[in-house]
Tab-separated table of C-alpha atoms in Angstrom:
chain	number	residue	atom	x	y	z
D	1	MET	CA	14.636	-1.845	10.230
D	2	PHE	CA	16.838	-3.461	7.483
D	3	SER	CA	18.660	-6.620	8.687
D	4	THR	CA	20.880	-6.349	5.499
D	5	TYR	CA	21.287	-3.175	3.391
D	6	THR	CA	23.013	-2.216	0.281
D	7	PRO	CA	23.108	1.324	-0.960
D	8	ILE	CA	21.768	1.945	-4.527
D	9	ASN	CA	22.326	4.877	-6.856
D	10	GLY	CA	20.650	5.800	-10.180
D	11	ARG	CA	17.571	3.502	-9.944
D	12	LYS	CA	13.934	4.892	-9.819
D	13	LEU	CA	10.594	3.487	-8.914
D	14	PHE	CA	7.791	4.182	-11.374
D	15	MET	CA	4.595	5.145	-9.440
D	16	GLY	CA	0.888	4.585	-10.312
D	17	ASN	CA	0.399	8.356	-11.071
D	18	SER	CA	3.253	8.220	-13.604
D	19	ALA	CA	5.744	10.001	-11.167
D	20	THR	CA	9.138	8.422	-10.212
D	21	SER	CA	10.816	8.253	-6.907
D	22	ASN	CA	14.619	7.506	-6.213
D	23	ILE	CA	15.506	4.168	-4.757
D	24	VAL	CA	18.440	4.668	-2.452
D	25	GLY	CA	18.858	1.069	-1.067
D	26	LEU	CA	18.030	-2.543	-1.135
D	27	GLY	CA	17.944	-5.053	1.683
D	28	LYS	CA	16.190	-7.612	3.852
D	29	VAL	CA	13.594	-6.972	6.596
D	30	VAL	CA	12.545	-9.481	9.169
D	31	LEU	CA	9.204	-8.798	10.756
D	32	LYS	CA	8.212	-10.588	13.988
D	33	MET	CA	4.416	-10.903	13.809
D	34	THR	CA	2.117	-10.867	16.855
D	35	SER	CA	1.860	-14.618	16.620
D	36	GLY	CA	5.520	-14.986	17.363
D	37	LYS	CA	6.381	-16.119	13.747
D	38	GLU	CA	8.870	-14.306	11.644
D	39	LEU	CA	8.107	-12.950	8.159
D	40	THR	CA	11.256	-12.325	6.106
D	41	LEU	CA	11.013	-9.884	3.209
D	42	ILE	CA	13.906	-10.005	0.695
D	43	ASP	CA	14.888	-7.432	-1.964
D	44	VAL	CA	12.970	-4.714	-0.128
D	45	LEU	CA	13.389	-1.229	-1.823
D	46	HIS	CA	14.188	1.740	0.300
D	47	VAL	CA	12.249	4.616	-1.185
D	48	PRO	CA	12.243	7.719	1.090
D	49	ASP	CA	9.467	9.467	-0.780
D	50	ILE	CA	6.999	6.718	0.162
D	51	ARG	CA	5.719	7.330	3.616
D	52	LYS	CA	4.152	3.956	4.024
D	53	ASN	CA	5.809	0.534	4.280
D	54	LEU	CA	3.982	-1.458	1.540
D	55	VAL	CA	4.056	-5.215	1.112
D	56	SER	CA	2.679	-6.715	-2.062
D	57	GLY	CA	-0.018	-9.414	-1.311
D	58	SER	CA	0.630	-11.022	-4.748
D	59	LEU	CA	4.331	-11.348	-4.196
D	60	LEU	CA	3.544	-13.038	-0.840
D	61	VAL	CA	1.287	-15.542	-2.697
D	62	LYS	CA	4.067	-16.206	-5.174
D	63	SER	CA	6.407	-16.924	-2.280
D	64	GLY	CA	4.256	-19.653	-0.948
D	65	PHE	CA	2.134	-17.827	1.432
D	66	ARG	CA	-1.723	-17.888	1.535
D	67	LEU	CA	-3.739	-14.609	2.085
D	68	VAL	CA	-7.377	-15.016	3.029
D	69	PHE	CA	-9.223	-11.727	2.796
D	70	GLU	CA	-12.464	-11.050	4.776
D	71	SER	CA	-14.570	-7.913	4.983
D	72	ASN	CA	-12.358	-6.120	7.454
D	73	LYS	CA	-9.307	-8.251	7.954
D	74	PHE	CA	-6.789	-10.708	6.415
D	75	ILE	CA	-5.190	-13.766	7.592
D	76	LEU	CA	-1.609	-14.817	6.456
D	77	THR	CA	-0.652	-18.489	6.561
D	78	LYS	CA	2.032	-20.807	5.062
D	79	ASN	CA	1.957	-24.546	4.766
D	80	SER	CA	-1.279	-24.437	7.053
D	81	HIS	CA	0.598	-22.596	9.701
D	82	PHE	CA	-0.773	-19.275	11.025
D	83	ILE	CA	1.685	-16.443	10.477
D	84	GLY	CA	-0.344	-13.320	11.293
D	85	LYS	CA	-3.267	-11.116	10.494
D	86	GLY	CA	-4.050	-7.443	9.905
D	87	TYR	CA	-7.165	-5.184	9.712
D	88	VAL	CA	-8.244	-2.853	7.061
D	89	GLU	CA	-7.746	0.835	7.479
D	90	LYS	CA	-8.443	3.382	4.637
D	91	GLY	CA	-8.445	0.658	2.026
D	92	LEU	CA	-5.206	-1.029	3.038
D	93	PHE	CA	-4.558	-3.906	5.439
D	94	LYS	CA	-2.335	-3.006	8.291
D	95	MET	CA	0.173	-5.289	9.920
D	96	ASN	CA	2.111	-4.701	13.096
D	97	GLU	CA	5.647	-5.765	13.903
D	98	ARG	CA	6.167	-6.747	17.541
D	99	LYS	CA	9.292	-5.519	19.302
D	100	GLU	CA	11.339	-7.575	21.866
D	101	GLU	CA	13.328	-5.905	24.647
D	102	GLY	CA	15.971	-7.532	26.668
D	103	SER	CA	15.445	-7.510	30.426
D	104	SER	CA	17.779	-5.461	32.580
D	105	ARG	CA	20.686	-7.511	34.043
D	106	LYS	CA	22.196	-4.830	36.148
D	107	ARG	CA	23.337	-5.840	39.543
D	108	THR	CA	21.328	-3.997	42.379
D	109	HIS	CA	21.468	-4.234	46.047
D	110	GLU	CA	18.790	-3.334	48.594
D	111	VAL	CA	19.877	-1.783	52.048
D	112	ALA	CA	17.727	-2.755	54.923
D	113	SER	CA	16.942	-0.213	57.755
D	114	GLY	CA	19.424	-0.649	60.490
D	115	ASP	CA	22.902	-2.206	60.351
D	116	HIS	CA	22.168	-5.279	58.348
D	117	GLN	CA	22.526	-5.597	54.699
D	118	ARG	CA	20.924	-8.240	52.579
D	119	ASP	CA	23.278	-10.770	51.148
D	120	GLU	CA	21.014	-12.097	48.323
D	121	GLU	CA	20.556	-10.513	44.988
D	122	PRO	CA	16.987	-9.965	44.138
D	123	ARG	CA	15.642	-12.634	41.708
D	124	ARG	CA	14.939	-11.231	38.215
D	125	SER	CA	13.610	-13.060	35.211
D	126	LYS	CA	16.317	-13.247	32.486
D	127	ARG	CA	13.700	-13.990	29.785
D	128	ALA	CA	13.119	-11.458	27.073
D	129	LYS	CA	10.114	-9.157	27.712
D	130	ILE	CA	7.580	-8.545	25.123
D	131	ALA	CA	6.985	-4.939	24.694
D	132	LYS	CA	3.326	-3.804	24.540
D	133	THR	CA	4.126	-1.202	22.013
D	134	PHE	CA	4.336	-2.096	18.337
D	135	GLY	CA	6.997	-1.202	15.746
D	136	PRO	CA	6.723	0.251	12.339
D	137	GLU	CA	3.410	-0.341	10.575
D	138	PHE	CA	3.506	-2.486	7.473
D	139	LEU	CA	0.538	-2.284	5.068
D	140	THR	CA	-0.362	-5.134	2.823
D	141	TYR	CA	-1.868	-4.399	-0.521
D	142	VAL	CA	-2.966	-6.733	-3.489
D	143	LEU	CA	-1.011	-5.880	-6.592
D	144	GLU	CA	-2.539	-7.710	-9.433
D	145	ASN	CA	-0.081	-6.213	-11.869
D	146	GLU	CA	-2.320	-7.223	-14.796
D	147	PRO	CA	-1.852	-5.805	-18.219
D	148	ARG	CA	-4.173	-2.807	-18.683
D	149	THR	CA	-4.197	-2.877	-22.550
D	150	ILE	CA	-3.705	-5.598	-25.130
D	151	ASN	CA	-0.698	-3.711	-26.523
D	152	GLU	CA	0.922	-3.901	-22.964
D	153	ALA	CA	0.200	-7.684	-22.838
D	154	LEU	CA	1.630	-8.474	-26.299
D	155	SER	CA	4.825	-6.425	-25.563
D	156	SER	CA	5.511	-8.281	-22.248
D	157	PRO	CA	7.699	-11.359	-21.601
D	158	GLU	CA	4.468	-13.327	-21.130
D	159	ALA	CA	3.267	-12.257	-24.707
D	160	PRO	CA	2.938	-15.952	-25.980
D	161	PHE	CA	0.548	-16.855	-23.162
D	162	TRP	CA	-1.599	-13.682	-23.546
D	163	LYS	CA	-1.703	-14.254	-27.350
D	164	GLU	CA	-2.947	-17.825	-26.711
D	165	ALA	CA	-5.694	-16.652	-24.368
D	166	ILE	CA	-6.828	-13.863	-26.794
D	167	ASN	CA	-7.003	-16.362	-29.694
D	168	SER	CA	-8.986	-18.803	-27.530
D	169	GLU	CA	-11.503	-15.976	-26.743
D	170	ILE	CA	-11.894	-14.927	-30.369
D	171	GLU	CA	-12.381	-18.634	-31.324
D	172	SER	CA	-15.082	-18.998	-28.734
D	173	ILE	CA	-16.736	-15.840	-30.019
D	174	MET	CA	-16.838	-17.230	-33.597
D	175	GLN	CA	-18.061	-20.604	-32.530
D	176	ASN	CA	-20.974	-19.175	-30.654
D	177	HIS	CA	-21.934	-16.681	-33.360
D	178	THR	CA	-21.821	-14.030	-30.613
D	179	TRP	CA	-21.768	-11.190	-33.248
D	180	GLU	CA	-21.105	-10.541	-36.888
D	181	LEU	CA	-19.324	-7.838	-38.724
D	182	MET	CA	-21.470	-5.329	-40.511
D	183	ASP	CA	-21.580	-1.547	-41.427
D	184	LEU	CA	-22.971	0.762	-38.736
D	185	PRO	CA	-26.593	1.767	-39.591
D	186	PRO	CA	-27.170	5.506	-39.880
D	187	GLY	CA	-28.170	7.116	-36.640
D	188	SER	CA	-26.727	4.377	-34.504
D	189	THR	CA	-23.953	4.895	-31.961
D	190	PRO	CA	-21.636	1.878	-31.274
D	191	LEU	CA	-20.472	0.964	-27.808
D	192	GLY	CA	-16.838	0.633	-27.121
D	193	CYS	CA	-15.020	-2.628	-26.142
D	194	LYS	CA	-12.185	-3.562	-23.993
D	195	TRP	CA	-9.966	-6.540	-23.426
D	196	ILE	CA	-10.016	-7.808	-19.841
D	197	LEU	CA	-6.697	-9.755	-19.073
D	198	LYS	CA	-6.343	-11.738	-15.879
D	199	ARG	CA	-4.007	-14.442	-14.484
D	200	LYS	CA	-5.675	-17.336	-12.642
D	201	TYR	CA	-3.663	-18.675	-9.792
D	202	LYS	CA	-3.466	-22.111	-8.216
D	203	ALA	CA	-3.605	-22.676	-4.339
D	204	ASP	CA	0.033	-22.705	-4.162
D	205	GLY	CA	0.357	-19.293	-5.709
D	206	SER	CA	1.583	-20.470	-9.193
D	207	ILE	CA	-0.067	-19.320	-12.333
D	208	ASP	CA	-2.863	-21.720	-13.462
D	209	LYS	CA	-3.844	-20.112	-16.818
D	210	TYR	CA	-4.121	-16.807	-18.640
D	211	LYS	CA	-7.596	-15.477	-19.325
D	212	ALA	CA	-8.693	-12.890	-21.903
D	213	ARG	CA	-12.232	-11.467	-22.191
D	214	LEU	CA	-13.422	-9.052	-24.897
D	215	VAL	CA	-16.316	-7.143	-23.262
D	216	ALA	CA	-18.559	-4.281	-24.395
D	217	LYS	CA	-18.700	-1.056	-22.425
D	218	GLY	CA	-22.303	-1.738	-21.268
D	219	PHE	CA	-22.310	1.096	-18.899
D	220	LYS	CA	-22.876	3.383	-21.856
D	221	GLN	CA	-26.214	1.659	-22.781
D	222	LYS	CA	-29.450	3.629	-22.412
D	223	GLU	CA	-32.403	2.000	-20.733
D	224	GLY	CA	-35.448	1.729	-23.114
D	225	LEU	CA	-32.995	2.015	-26.172
D	226	ASP	CA	-30.363	-0.486	-25.889
D	227	PHE	CA	-31.860	-2.639	-23.146
D	228	PHE	CA	-35.226	-2.968	-21.457
D	229	ASP	CA	-34.408	-5.203	-18.491
D	230	THR	CA	-31.361	-6.627	-16.666
D	231	TYR	CA	-30.803	-10.171	-15.508
D	232	SER	CA	-28.128	-11.587	-13.295
D	233	PRO	CA	-27.760	-15.349	-13.672
D	234	VAL	CA	-26.768	-16.049	-10.029
D	235	THR	CA	-28.218	-18.856	-7.938
D	236	ARG	CA	-29.729	-18.043	-4.601
D	237	ILE	CA	-27.939	-19.721	-1.724
D	238	THR	CA	-31.352	-21.017	-0.518
D	239	SER	CA	-31.927	-22.832	-3.822
D	240	ILE	CA	-28.509	-24.561	-3.540
D	241	ARG	CA	-29.343	-25.699	0.009
D	242	VAL	CA	-32.660	-27.098	-1.192
D	243	LEU	CA	-30.941	-29.147	-4.020
D	244	ILE	CA	-28.277	-30.383	-1.515
D	245	ALA	CA	-31.005	-31.417	0.859
D	246	ILE	CA	-32.974	-33.245	-1.839
D	247	ALA	CA	-29.716	-35.067	-2.981
D	248	ALA	CA	-29.016	-36.146	0.620
D	249	LEU	CA	-32.636	-37.237	1.257
D	250	TYR	CA	-32.685	-39.540	-1.911
D	251	ASP	CA	-29.001	-40.465	-1.753
D	252	LEU	CA	-28.299	-38.780	-5.062
D	253	GLU	CA	-24.843	-37.759	-6.352
D	254	ILE	CA	-24.111	-34.061	-7.012
D	255	HIS	CA	-21.828	-33.250	-10.081
D	256	GLN	CA	-20.589	-29.653	-10.599
D	257	MET	CA	-19.858	-28.625	-14.054
D	258	ASP	CA	-18.297	-25.405	-15.430
D	259	VAL	CA	-19.644	-23.959	-18.826
D	260	LYS	CA	-16.724	-22.508	-20.720
D	261	THR	CA	-17.387	-18.933	-21.817
D	262	ALA	CA	-20.942	-19.097	-20.366
D	263	PHE	CA	-21.392	-15.431	-20.971
D	264	LEU	CA	-21.259	-15.914	-24.728
D	265	ASN	CA	-24.051	-18.431	-24.599
D	266	GLY	CA	-26.807	-15.931	-23.744
D	267	GLU	CA	-29.085	-14.439	-26.373
D	268	LEU	CA	-30.160	-10.815	-26.666
D	269	ASP	CA	-33.453	-9.593	-27.840
D	270	GLU	CA	-32.053	-6.137	-28.650
D	271	GLU	CA	-29.654	-5.161	-31.423
D	272	ILE	CA	-26.304	-3.882	-29.871
D	273	TYR	CA	-23.580	-2.393	-31.960
D	274	MET	CA	-20.077	-2.548	-30.779
D	275	GLY	CA	-17.023	-0.905	-32.218
D	276	THR	CA	-13.939	-2.866	-33.140
D	277	THR	CA	-11.550	-0.353	-31.458
């Protein structure tokens, strides 16, 4: 499987369930996709405890590839060239590596019935045959690797960027008078809050900007007490089509705008108390 391989001792891989597994090697793997294109993976870790061959979708994007995920499959391209595709199975997108087998070049002779022997060697194709079977399965997963807590973000090498994003969010909250500090009234239970930290990527896979949002844990609200109705400000696609048709009919120009921190511009009729921790 590995085209190059270097044994490693003393290194461990930290798993999502807080367990660790030994890393025994590092190398390069070249996958031949069903499209005939090759996908080269460098610095591949050999971890015997992992039974699946995992490929990070985020790392592919950072390496210049483009991943398009649909409901049941994904398409992998690079520089507008199709590389391969895979289909979802048990929450992961499965890729298959195609094997090539060389054709047999063994000299053979056929003996005819009677006393005469054929002088000519049977014609055999010397081109490589493509086997119908597939090699090891490789599973692609999307590893966002986003900080889960504000402490994790501020202790990372990207701390200055996360700090700038957090300060920008706090500034927007103050400018929009989203909330005010006050003592909790007796009998009231505050909702918790959480920082959502995300990286926004450009089309080429590089980081565009860092986003930080302070959100309340609204799933703990109780209907009739903390809220009376819900509203989702999402436009129906039929409404968009009507507007586009009207613009085309009257030769109008359409301009799309984006409201920064649009969520903070909404007004609530209810009084919601949120804790600071």
